[in-house]
Amino acid sequence: MHHFAMKRGEMVCEGVPLGRIADAVGTPVYVYSHATLSHHYGVFDRVFSGTPHLICYSMKANPNGSIIRTFTNLGSGVDIVSGGELSRALAAGTPPSKIVYSGVGKMEWEIEEALRRGILMFNVESRQELETIDAIARKMRRRAPIALRVNPDVDPKTHPYISTGLKKNKFGIHIDQAIRDYEWAARRRHIEVVGVDCHIGSQLTEISPFVDAAGRVRALVDRLIRKGLDIRFVDIGGGLGITYEDEIPPDPRQYADAIAGAFRGLPVTIILEPGRVLVGNAGVLLTRMLYTKPSQEGAGKGKKQFFIVDAAMNDLARPSLYGSYHAIVPVTKRTRRKVVADVVGPICESGDFLARDRELPAFAAGDLVAVMSAGAYGFSMSSTYNSRPRAAEVMVSGSRFEVVREREPLRDLTRGERTASFLSRRGRTT
Ligand code: LLP
């Protein structure tokens, strides 16, 4: 469900025509619907209402402050994976007591800062990390609340780059070794064992991997509780998929029933780290057609087209990186004539495409196009490759829209750069 729709021949986000945003802010621009964000959060929260739970929005999906604040205003916490995310989360008003910190490579300064701020828990991914956290907590005279991120060795059946719960992945501690590390942690004065954590992957479209992982985690929690550990939180990660093309992901209620069912009867709060399912379909990337040209491949009438738009792989990396599908939709109604085309950006790489061999309306230069379902891992994975300033971001609420991040000014492309003093200044004209 989302609030982007065709109304009187033009695509609107809630009550705002996308054309108006493009005219005011320029393109490329990410547009987010506040109503969709709130709706998604509400649904996710409601399906877990029968179970003590805490939603920790996985902000790597989209770290814009207005997005984080939308969720924290609704009671959400945040799942972070870096000191940078910690600082953004705090700036957006997230209470530290609702922040969980995952990631295989936490650095000392990051651990110190998280401890100083008093986050809810560290999701620890290795014995060495555990030892480092212990040493830092001792030095700071604190107790670090921890969960171990266990790797349940479950195949999430998703793209290999975003599957995390298999033995061969770098994430977590193998579930069979976890008991030993828990016993070690429980003996440390500066560590407080509070939970168990697990995250098996992203864009899951089947329920069974969640069920398998939750079952294995439950067995571990039972063992830990029998050993006398005070497990108060079970963090089951994120990963629930969305529809980009024709996927049919599990219904949130089905997902909640599976998770809540697995931990029934335990005196724990379930932590959830949804990212994509909250923001994915709440955002589009709005881009304008710069040029069209026939491909040199083939000949005659059926010839493929190139549609060259002003957004590129630096703005939305997912198609180039994972071959992912994003629907490409005209913002204003067009001729019914269809052509087969690659939608490509201005970047100097043949891997720079937003869609390939796609049947699309016969677009013309100047047309506005919406790249759908771009709210998650869109802006957050964008870069300035080819020295392209990052896109602006806009949030819509009802009939209002506001820029929630300005287009990156050109001067910021060289911010922090210095010319090395040993470089000759000869040849300068001024
Ligand atoms: N928790 C942890 C520990 C994670 O690593 C992730 C995502 C999440 C939660 C949130 O997962 P979600 O609910 O969004 O599936 N760039 C890729 C996705 C990478 C996901 C990384 N981890 C993409 O564009 O598909």
Short mmCIF file of C-alpha atoms and ligand atoms in Angstrom, two decimals:
data_model
loop_
_atom_site.label_atom_id
_atom_site.label_comp_id
_atom_site.label_asym_id
_atom_site.label_seq_id
_atom_site.Cartn_x
_atom_site.Cartn_y
_atom_site.Cartn_z
CA MET A 1 0.00 0.00 0.00
CA HIS A 2 1.23 3.48 -0.79
CA HIS A 3 0.01 6.98 -1.50
CA PHE A 4 1.34 7.44 -5.03
CA ALA A 5 -1.50 7.33 -7.55
CA MET A 6 -2.65 8.63 -10.93
CA LYS A 7 -5.21 11.37 -10.54
CA ARG A 8 -6.69 13.13 -13.55
CA GLY A 9 -3.87 11.93 -15.76
CA GLU A 10 -1.07 12.92 -13.41
CA MET A 11 0.76 11.10 -10.65
CA VAL A 12 0.31 12.57 -7.21
CA CYS A 13 1.93 11.80 -3.89
CA GLU A 14 -0.91 12.15 -1.38
CA GLY A 15 -2.35 15.53 -2.43
CA VAL A 16 0.66 16.87 -4.32
CA PRO A 17 1.24 16.43 -8.06
CA LEU A 18 4.78 15.16 -8.63
CA GLY A 19 5.15 17.66 -11.48
CA ARG A 20 4.84 20.49 -8.98
CA ILE A 21 7.67 19.08 -6.89
CA ALA A 22 9.89 18.67 -9.95
CA ASP A 23 9.19 22.27 -10.99
CA ALA A 24 9.97 23.62 -7.53
CA VAL A 25 12.93 21.46 -6.55
CA GLY A 26 14.33 20.12 -9.82
CA THR A 27 15.27 16.55 -10.63
CA PRO A 28 16.49 14.02 -9.70
CA VAL A 29 14.63 14.15 -6.42
CA TYR A 30 13.47 11.54 -3.93
CA VAL A 31 9.87 12.02 -2.81
CA TYR A 32 8.57 10.38 0.37
CA SER A 33 4.99 10.07 1.51
CA HIS A 34 4.54 10.75 5.21
CA ALA A 35 1.12 9.06 5.22
CA THR A 36 2.61 5.89 3.74
CA LEU A 37 5.41 5.84 6.31
CA SER A 38 2.97 6.26 9.19
CA HIS A 39 0.60 3.71 7.73
CA HIS A 40 3.34 1.10 7.35
CA TYR A 41 4.60 1.69 10.86
CA GLY A 42 1.06 1.47 12.24
CA VAL A 43 0.37 -1.83 10.51
CA PHE A 44 3.66 -3.32 11.66
CA ASP A 45 3.10 -2.16 15.22
CA ARG A 46 -0.51 -3.37 15.33
CA VAL A 47 0.22 -6.89 14.16
CA PHE A 48 2.56 -7.29 17.14
CA SER A 49 0.16 -5.69 19.61
CA GLY A 50 -0.48 -8.96 21.45
CA THR A 51 3.23 -9.32 22.29
CA PRO A 52 5.61 -7.09 24.27
CA HIS A 53 7.70 -5.65 21.46
CA LEU A 54 9.89 -2.77 20.37
CA ILE A 55 10.26 -1.74 16.75
CA CYS A 56 13.79 -0.49 16.04
CA TYR A 57 13.64 1.01 12.55
CA SER A 58 16.70 -0.10 10.60
CA MET A 59 17.85 3.34 9.56
CA LYS A 60 20.39 2.15 7.00
CA ALA A 61 17.38 1.81 4.70
CA ASN A 62 16.86 5.55 4.83
CA PRO A 63 18.59 7.74 7.41
CA ASN A 64 16.96 11.05 6.57
CA GLY A 65 16.19 12.85 9.84
CA SER A 66 12.56 13.49 8.90
CA ILE A 67 12.06 9.78 8.22
CA ILE A 68 13.62 8.79 11.55
CA ARG A 69 11.54 11.41 13.32
CA THR A 70 8.36 10.17 11.66
CA PHE A 71 8.96 6.79 13.28
CA THR A 72 10.30 7.97 16.64
CA ASN A 73 7.23 10.20 16.98
CA LEU A 74 5.22 6.99 16.69
CA GLY A 75 7.26 5.31 19.43
CA SER A 76 9.92 3.60 17.33
CA GLY A 77 13.48 2.94 18.31
CA VAL A 78 16.32 2.57 15.83
CA ASP A 79 18.72 -0.17 14.71
CA ILE A 80 22.13 1.35 13.98
CA VAL A 81 25.32 -0.02 12.45
CA SER A 82 27.80 2.82 12.88
CA GLY A 83 28.79 5.82 14.96
CA GLY A 84 27.47 7.98 12.15
CA GLU A 85 24.05 6.38 12.40
CA LEU A 86 24.16 6.82 16.19
CA SER A 87 24.78 10.52 15.76
CA ARG A 88 21.99 10.91 13.18
CA ALA A 89 19.57 8.91 15.33
CA LEU A 90 20.27 11.08 18.37
CA ALA A 91 19.98 14.24 16.29
CA ALA A 92 16.56 13.05 15.13
CA GLY A 93 15.42 12.63 18.73
CA THR A 94 15.67 8.85 19.18
CA PRO A 95 15.91 7.97 22.88
CA PRO A 96 19.18 6.06 23.48
CA SER A 97 17.17 3.52 25.48
CA LYS A 98 15.58 2.46 22.19
CA ILE A 99 18.77 2.07 20.16
CA VAL A 100 20.28 -1.32 19.29
CA TYR A 101 23.67 -1.48 17.66
CA SER A 102 24.54 -4.25 15.16
CA GLY A 103 27.47 -4.73 12.77
CA VAL A 104 30.55 -6.95 12.44
CA GLY A 105 33.16 -4.21 12.65
CA LYS A 106 32.39 -1.82 15.46
CA MET A 107 35.32 0.50 16.08
CA GLU A 108 36.54 1.56 19.52
CA TRP A 109 35.33 5.15 19.24
CA GLU A 110 31.94 3.90 18.14
CA ILE A 111 31.65 1.50 21.08
CA GLU A 112 32.74 4.24 23.50
CA GLU A 113 30.22 6.70 22.15
CA ALA A 114 27.37 4.16 22.26
CA LEU A 115 28.27 3.24 25.85
CA ARG A 116 28.50 6.88 26.87
CA ARG A 117 25.05 7.53 25.39
CA GLY A 118 23.54 4.52 27.14
CA ILE A 119 22.05 2.54 24.27
CA LEU A 120 19.69 -0.38 24.85
CA MET A 121 22.12 -3.08 23.67
CA PHE A 122 25.03 -4.05 21.49
CA ASN A 123 24.36 -6.92 19.11
CA VAL A 124 27.79 -8.51 19.28
CA GLU A 125 29.04 -10.43 16.28
CA SER A 126 32.28 -12.11 17.44
CA ARG A 127 34.21 -13.19 20.51
CA GLN A 128 36.88 -10.56 19.82
CA GLU A 129 34.27 -7.82 19.63
CA LEU A 130 32.87 -9.05 22.95
CA GLU A 131 36.32 -8.82 24.51
CA THR A 132 36.82 -5.31 23.11
CA ILE A 133 33.47 -4.14 24.48
CA ASP A 134 34.35 -5.66 27.86
CA ALA A 135 37.72 -3.85 27.93
CA ILE A 136 36.19 -0.51 26.93
CA ALA A 137 33.37 -0.83 29.46
CA ARG A 138 35.91 -1.63 32.18
CA LYS A 139 37.95 1.44 31.26
CA MET A 140 34.82 3.59 31.31
CA ARG A 141 33.55 1.95 34.50
CA ARG A 142 30.31 0.98 32.80
CA ARG A 143 28.40 -2.21 32.20
CA ALA A 144 27.73 -2.86 28.54
CA PRO A 145 24.34 -4.43 27.79
CA ILE A 146 24.80 -7.08 25.13
CA ALA A 147 23.07 -9.66 23.00
CA LEU A 148 25.03 -12.05 20.82
CA ARG A 149 24.04 -12.02 17.20
CA VAL A 150 23.72 -15.66 16.39
CA ASN A 151 23.93 -17.10 12.93
CA PRO A 152 21.28 -19.81 12.68
CA ASP A 153 22.50 -21.16 9.32
CA VAL A 154 19.19 -20.68 7.55
CA ASP A 155 18.89 -19.94 3.84
CA PRO A 156 16.77 -16.81 3.42
CA LYS A 157 16.39 -17.49 -0.33
CA THR A 158 17.17 -13.95 -1.35
CA HIS A 159 19.93 -12.24 -3.36
CA PRO A 160 23.33 -13.58 -2.18
CA TYR A 161 24.63 -10.06 -1.41
CA ILE A 162 21.85 -9.50 1.12
CA SER A 163 21.61 -12.91 2.73
CA THR A 164 23.28 -12.92 6.12
CA GLY A 165 22.14 -15.95 8.09
CA LEU A 166 24.17 -18.66 6.38
CA LYS A 167 27.26 -20.28 7.85
CA LYS A 168 29.35 -18.90 5.00
CA ASN A 169 28.29 -15.28 5.71
CA LYS A 170 30.46 -12.95 7.79
CA PHE A 171 27.64 -12.18 10.22
CA GLY A 172 27.08 -13.35 13.75
CA ILE A 173 28.40 -16.19 15.87
CA HIS A 174 27.43 -19.72 14.95
CA ILE A 175 24.50 -20.67 17.06
CA ASP A 176 26.24 -23.81 18.38
CA GLN A 177 29.22 -21.80 19.65
CA ALA A 178 27.11 -19.07 21.15
CA ILE A 179 26.53 -20.87 24.46
CA ARG A 180 30.27 -20.82 25.20
CA ASP A 181 30.52 -17.10 24.49
CA TYR A 182 27.39 -16.40 26.54
CA GLU A 183 28.92 -18.26 29.49
CA TRP A 184 32.09 -16.23 29.15
CA ALA A 185 30.14 -12.95 28.88
CA ALA A 186 27.99 -13.79 31.90
CA ARG A 187 31.14 -13.98 34.06
CA ARG A 188 32.40 -10.53 33.10
CA ARG A 189 31.72 -7.74 35.55
CA HIS A 190 31.46 -5.07 32.88
CA ILE A 191 29.11 -6.96 30.63
CA GLU A 192 25.44 -7.45 31.20
CA VAL A 193 23.87 -10.15 29.08
CA VAL A 194 20.37 -8.96 28.21
CA GLY A 195 19.36 -10.65 24.98
CA VAL A 196 19.76 -12.79 21.89
CA ASP A 197 19.87 -11.35 18.37
CA CYS A 198 19.54 -12.75 14.88
CA HIS A 199 19.06 -11.30 11.39
CA ILE A 200 19.07 -13.63 8.41
CA GLY A 201 18.80 -11.38 5.40
CA SER A 202 16.81 -8.81 3.51
CA GLN A 203 13.96 -8.80 0.98
CA LEU A 204 12.66 -12.18 2.17
CA THR A 205 9.52 -13.18 0.33
CA GLU A 206 8.86 -16.45 2.11
CA ILE A 207 7.88 -17.08 5.69
CA SER A 208 9.68 -20.39 6.22
CA PRO A 209 13.23 -19.00 6.74
CA PHE A 210 11.86 -16.71 9.48
CA VAL A 211 10.09 -19.65 11.10
CA ASP A 212 13.22 -21.83 10.96
CA ALA A 213 15.46 -19.09 12.37
CA ALA A 214 13.01 -18.20 15.14
CA GLY A 215 12.72 -21.87 16.11
CA ARG A 216 16.49 -22.18 16.43
CA VAL A 217 16.76 -18.96 18.39
CA ARG A 218 13.96 -20.10 20.70
CA ALA A 219 15.85 -23.31 21.48
CA LEU A 220 18.92 -21.25 22.35
CA VAL A 221 16.95 -18.85 24.54
CA ASP A 222 15.45 -21.79 26.43
CA ARG A 223 18.93 -23.17 27.09
CA LEU A 224 20.28 -19.80 28.22
CA ILE A 225 17.38 -19.23 30.59
CA ARG A 226 17.88 -22.74 32.04
CA LYS A 227 21.49 -21.75 32.66
CA GLY A 228 20.25 -18.82 34.70
CA LEU A 229 20.89 -15.99 32.23
CA ASP A 230 18.49 -13.08 32.39
CA ILE A 231 17.41 -12.90 28.73
CA ARG A 232 14.99 -9.99 28.46
CA PHE A 233 15.17 -9.21 24.74
CA VAL A 234 14.96 -11.35 21.66
CA ASP A 235 15.89 -9.33 18.58
CA ILE A 236 14.77 -11.07 15.44
CA GLY A 237 16.20 -8.51 12.99
CA GLY A 238 14.49 -7.23 9.87
CA GLY A 239 14.19 -8.61 6.39
CA LEU A 240 10.52 -8.71 5.50
CA GLY A 241 10.32 -8.15 1.74
CA ILE A 242 8.14 -5.87 -0.35
CA THR A 243 6.61 -5.99 -3.82
CA TYR A 244 8.86 -4.43 -6.44
CA GLU A 245 7.50 -6.34 -9.42
CA ASP A 246 5.37 -9.40 -8.77
CA GLU A 247 6.77 -10.74 -5.50
CA ILE A 248 4.20 -11.75 -2.92
CA PRO A 249 5.90 -11.32 0.45
CA PRO A 250 4.30 -12.68 3.60
CA ASP A 251 1.53 -10.59 5.03
CA PRO A 252 2.72 -8.65 8.14
CA ARG A 253 0.17 -10.51 10.26
CA GLN A 254 1.45 -13.87 9.09
CA TYR A 255 4.99 -12.70 9.85
CA ALA A 256 4.01 -11.45 13.31
CA ASP A 257 2.15 -14.65 14.13
CA ALA A 258 5.19 -16.72 13.17
CA ILE A 259 7.58 -14.63 15.26
CA ALA A 260 5.32 -14.10 18.26
CA GLY A 261 4.34 -17.78 18.15
CA ALA A 262 7.96 -18.90 18.31
CA PHE A 263 8.60 -17.00 21.55
CA ARG A 264 5.26 -17.49 23.25
CA GLY A 265 5.44 -18.01 26.98
CA LEU A 266 8.86 -16.38 27.38
CA PRO A 267 9.20 -13.31 29.61
CA VAL A 268 10.90 -11.32 26.84
CA THR A 269 10.36 -8.24 24.73
CA ILE A 270 10.67 -8.97 21.04
CA ILE A 271 12.75 -6.45 19.12
CA LEU A 272 12.13 -6.05 15.39
CA GLU A 273 14.43 -4.22 13.00
CA PRO A 274 12.35 -3.55 9.88
CA GLY A 275 13.84 -1.28 7.26
CA ARG A 276 12.61 -1.87 3.72
CA VAL A 277 9.06 -2.84 4.67
CA LEU A 278 8.55 0.54 6.37
CA VAL A 279 10.11 2.84 3.80
CA GLY A 280 10.54 0.97 0.50
CA ASN A 281 7.20 1.72 -1.08
CA ALA A 282 6.91 5.09 0.63
CA GLY A 283 9.39 6.73 -1.73
CA VAL A 284 9.97 7.29 -5.43
CA LEU A 285 12.88 8.71 -7.35
CA LEU A 286 11.61 11.40 -9.65
CA THR A 287 13.72 11.91 -12.75
CA ARG A 288 13.42 13.67 -16.09
CA MET A 289 14.03 12.25 -19.53
CA LEU A 290 17.00 14.06 -21.05
CA TYR A 291 17.32 12.36 -24.41
CA THR A 292 16.07 9.34 -26.26
CA LYS A 293 18.05 7.49 -28.87
CA PRO A 294 17.83 4.22 -30.74
CA SER A 295 20.26 1.53 -29.73
CA GLN A 296 22.82 0.50 -32.33
CA GLU A 297 21.81 -3.07 -31.74
CA GLY A 298 19.47 -4.68 -34.25
CA ALA A 299 17.86 -2.75 -37.04
CA GLY A 300 14.53 -1.56 -38.26
CA LYS A 301 11.34 -0.89 -36.42
CA GLY A 302 11.70 -3.22 -33.46
CA LYS A 303 14.94 -1.56 -32.50
CA LYS A 304 15.63 -1.01 -28.83
CA GLN A 305 15.64 2.49 -27.39
CA PHE A 306 17.82 4.17 -24.84
CA PHE A 307 15.97 6.47 -22.52
CA ILE A 308 18.56 8.70 -20.92
CA VAL A 309 17.35 10.23 -17.67
CA ASP A 310 18.92 12.64 -15.21
CA ALA A 311 19.12 10.04 -12.39
CA ALA A 312 21.87 7.47 -12.44
CA MET A 313 23.47 4.60 -10.55
CA ASN A 314 24.98 7.09 -8.13
CA ASP A 315 21.43 8.06 -7.14
CA LEU A 316 19.92 4.56 -7.13
CA ALA A 317 22.49 1.77 -7.08
CA ARG A 318 20.13 -1.20 -6.67
CA PRO A 319 19.54 -2.05 -10.35
CA SER A 320 23.27 -1.93 -11.16
CA LEU A 321 24.34 -3.69 -7.98
CA TYR A 322 21.76 -6.42 -7.58
CA GLY A 323 19.98 -6.38 -10.93
CA SER A 324 16.90 -5.32 -9.00
CA TYR A 325 13.65 -4.34 -10.56
CA HIS A 326 12.06 -0.93 -10.01
CA ALA A 327 8.91 -0.04 -11.90
CA ILE A 328 9.34 2.97 -14.20
CA VAL A 329 6.12 4.92 -14.43
CA PRO A 330 5.21 8.04 -16.43
CA VAL A 331 4.18 10.94 -14.24
CA THR A 332 1.76 12.23 -16.85
CA LYS A 333 -0.43 10.07 -19.01
CA ARG A 334 1.16 9.33 -22.35
CA THR A 335 0.50 7.64 -25.64
CA ARG A 336 -0.29 3.98 -25.34
CA ARG A 337 2.48 3.14 -27.77
CA LYS A 338 5.00 0.83 -26.16
CA VAL A 339 8.65 0.36 -26.95
CA VAL A 340 11.42 -1.77 -25.49
CA ALA A 341 14.10 0.32 -23.84
CA ASP A 342 16.97 0.55 -21.40
CA VAL A 343 16.55 3.41 -18.95
CA VAL A 344 20.05 4.70 -18.34
CA GLY A 345 21.74 7.58 -16.55
CA PRO A 346 24.52 9.97 -17.51
CA ILE A 347 27.31 8.02 -15.75
CA CYS A 348 30.22 6.74 -17.80
CA GLU A 349 29.64 3.03 -17.23
CA SER A 350 27.57 0.56 -19.16
CA GLY A 351 26.45 -0.76 -15.77
CA ASP A 352 24.64 2.52 -15.21
CA PHE A 353 21.01 1.60 -15.76
CA LEU A 354 17.74 1.82 -13.90
CA ALA A 355 15.93 -0.68 -16.10
CA ARG A 356 16.94 -3.01 -18.92
CA ASP A 357 14.98 -4.39 -21.84
CA ARG A 358 11.83 -3.00 -20.33
CA GLU A 359 8.59 -2.50 -22.21
CA LEU A 360 7.75 1.15 -21.58
CA PRO A 361 5.61 3.94 -23.01
CA ALA A 362 7.32 5.79 -25.85
CA PHE A 363 8.78 8.55 -23.70
CA ALA A 364 10.05 11.81 -25.12
CA ALA A 365 12.73 14.21 -23.92
CA GLY A 366 11.40 16.35 -21.09
CA ASP A 367 9.01 13.73 -19.70
CA LEU A 368 8.94 13.18 -15.98
CA VAL A 369 9.30 9.62 -14.79
CA ALA A 370 8.86 8.04 -11.36
CA VAL A 371 11.15 5.20 -10.36
CA MET A 372 8.94 3.37 -7.90
CA SER A 373 9.72 1.71 -4.56
CA ALA A 374 12.90 3.68 -4.09
CA GLY A 375 12.39 4.71 -0.46
CA ALA A 376 14.66 1.99 0.94
CA TYR A 377 18.36 1.73 0.07
CA GLY A 378 17.90 4.48 -2.52
CA PHE A 379 19.28 7.73 -1.19
CA SER A 380 21.13 5.87 1.58
CA MET A 381 23.32 4.07 -0.96
CA SER A 382 23.78 7.08 -3.22
CA SER A 383 27.17 8.58 -3.90
CA THR A 384 28.72 11.46 -5.78
CA TYR A 385 30.38 9.24 -8.40
CA ASN A 386 31.21 11.20 -11.55
CA SER A 387 31.04 14.25 -9.25
CA ARG A 388 27.29 14.27 -9.43
CA PRO A 389 25.79 16.10 -6.47
CA ARG A 390 23.42 13.93 -4.46
CA ALA A 391 19.71 14.34 -5.18
CA ALA A 392 17.35 16.41 -3.08
CA GLU A 393 14.81 14.74 -0.81
CA VAL A 394 11.25 15.90 -0.29
CA MET A 395 8.59 14.77 2.16
CA VAL A 396 4.91 15.13 1.38
CA SER A 397 2.15 15.29 3.93
CA GLY A 398 -1.37 15.83 2.60
CA SER A 399 -1.27 18.84 0.31
CA ARG A 400 2.08 20.09 1.65
CA PHE A 401 5.58 19.23 0.66
CA GLU A 402 8.93 20.22 2.11
CA VAL A 403 12.53 19.74 1.13
CA VAL A 404 13.98 17.49 3.85
CA ARG A 405 17.44 17.52 2.33
CA GLU A 406 18.60 20.07 -0.18
CA ARG A 407 20.26 19.03 -3.40
CA GLU A 408 23.96 18.78 -2.63
CA PRO A 409 25.57 22.07 -3.57
CA LEU A 410 28.55 21.87 -5.93
CA ARG A 411 30.83 23.44 -3.35
CA ASP A 412 30.24 20.43 -1.09
CA LEU A 413 31.81 18.15 -3.67
CA THR A 414 35.22 19.50 -2.74
CA ARG A 415 34.54 20.18 0.94
CA GLY A 416 37.53 19.11 3.01
CA GLU A 417 39.81 18.82 -0.01
CA ARG A 418 43.17 20.56 -0.07
CA THR A 419 45.73 21.01 -2.80
CA ALA A 420 48.94 19.31 -1.63
CA SER A 421 51.57 21.92 -0.84
CA PHE A 422 54.19 20.14 -3.00
CA LEU A 423 52.13 20.52 -6.14
CA SER A 424 53.46 23.20 -8.41
CA ARG A 425 51.40 26.31 -8.68
CA ARG A 426 53.18 27.26 -11.86
CA GLY A 427 50.95 27.51 -14.84
CA ARG A 428 48.25 29.16 -12.90
CA THR A 429 46.81 32.05 -14.78
CA THR A 430 45.78 34.08 -11.76
N1 LLP B 1 18.92 -5.54 10.81
C1 LLP B 1 20.16 -5.80 10.35
C2 LLP B 1 21.18 -6.27 11.29
C3 LLP B 1 20.44 -5.61 8.99
O1 LLP B 1 21.67 -5.88 8.55
C4 LLP B 1 19.43 -5.16 8.11
C5 LLP B 1 19.71 -4.94 6.70
C6 LLP B 1 18.16 -4.89 8.65
C7 LLP B 1 17.93 -5.10 9.99
C8 LLP B 1 17.03 -4.37 7.83
O2 LLP B 1 16.64 -5.23 6.83
P1 LLP B 1 15.35 -4.92 5.94
O3 LLP B 1 14.15 -4.98 6.87
O4 LLP B 1 15.51 -3.59 5.35
O5 LLP B 1 15.34 -5.99 4.95
N2 LLP B 1 21.12 -2.69 0.15
C9 LLP B 1 20.30 -3.87 0.07
C10 LLP B 1 19.77 -4.32 1.40
C11 LLP B 1 20.83 -4.50 2.47
C12 LLP B 1 20.27 -4.92 3.79
C13 LLP B 1 21.31 -4.84 4.85
N3 LLP B 1 20.85 -5.16 6.15
C14 LLP B 1 19.19 -3.62 -0.95
O6 LLP B 1 19.15 -2.53 -1.52
O7 LLP B 1 18.37 -4.51 -1.20
#
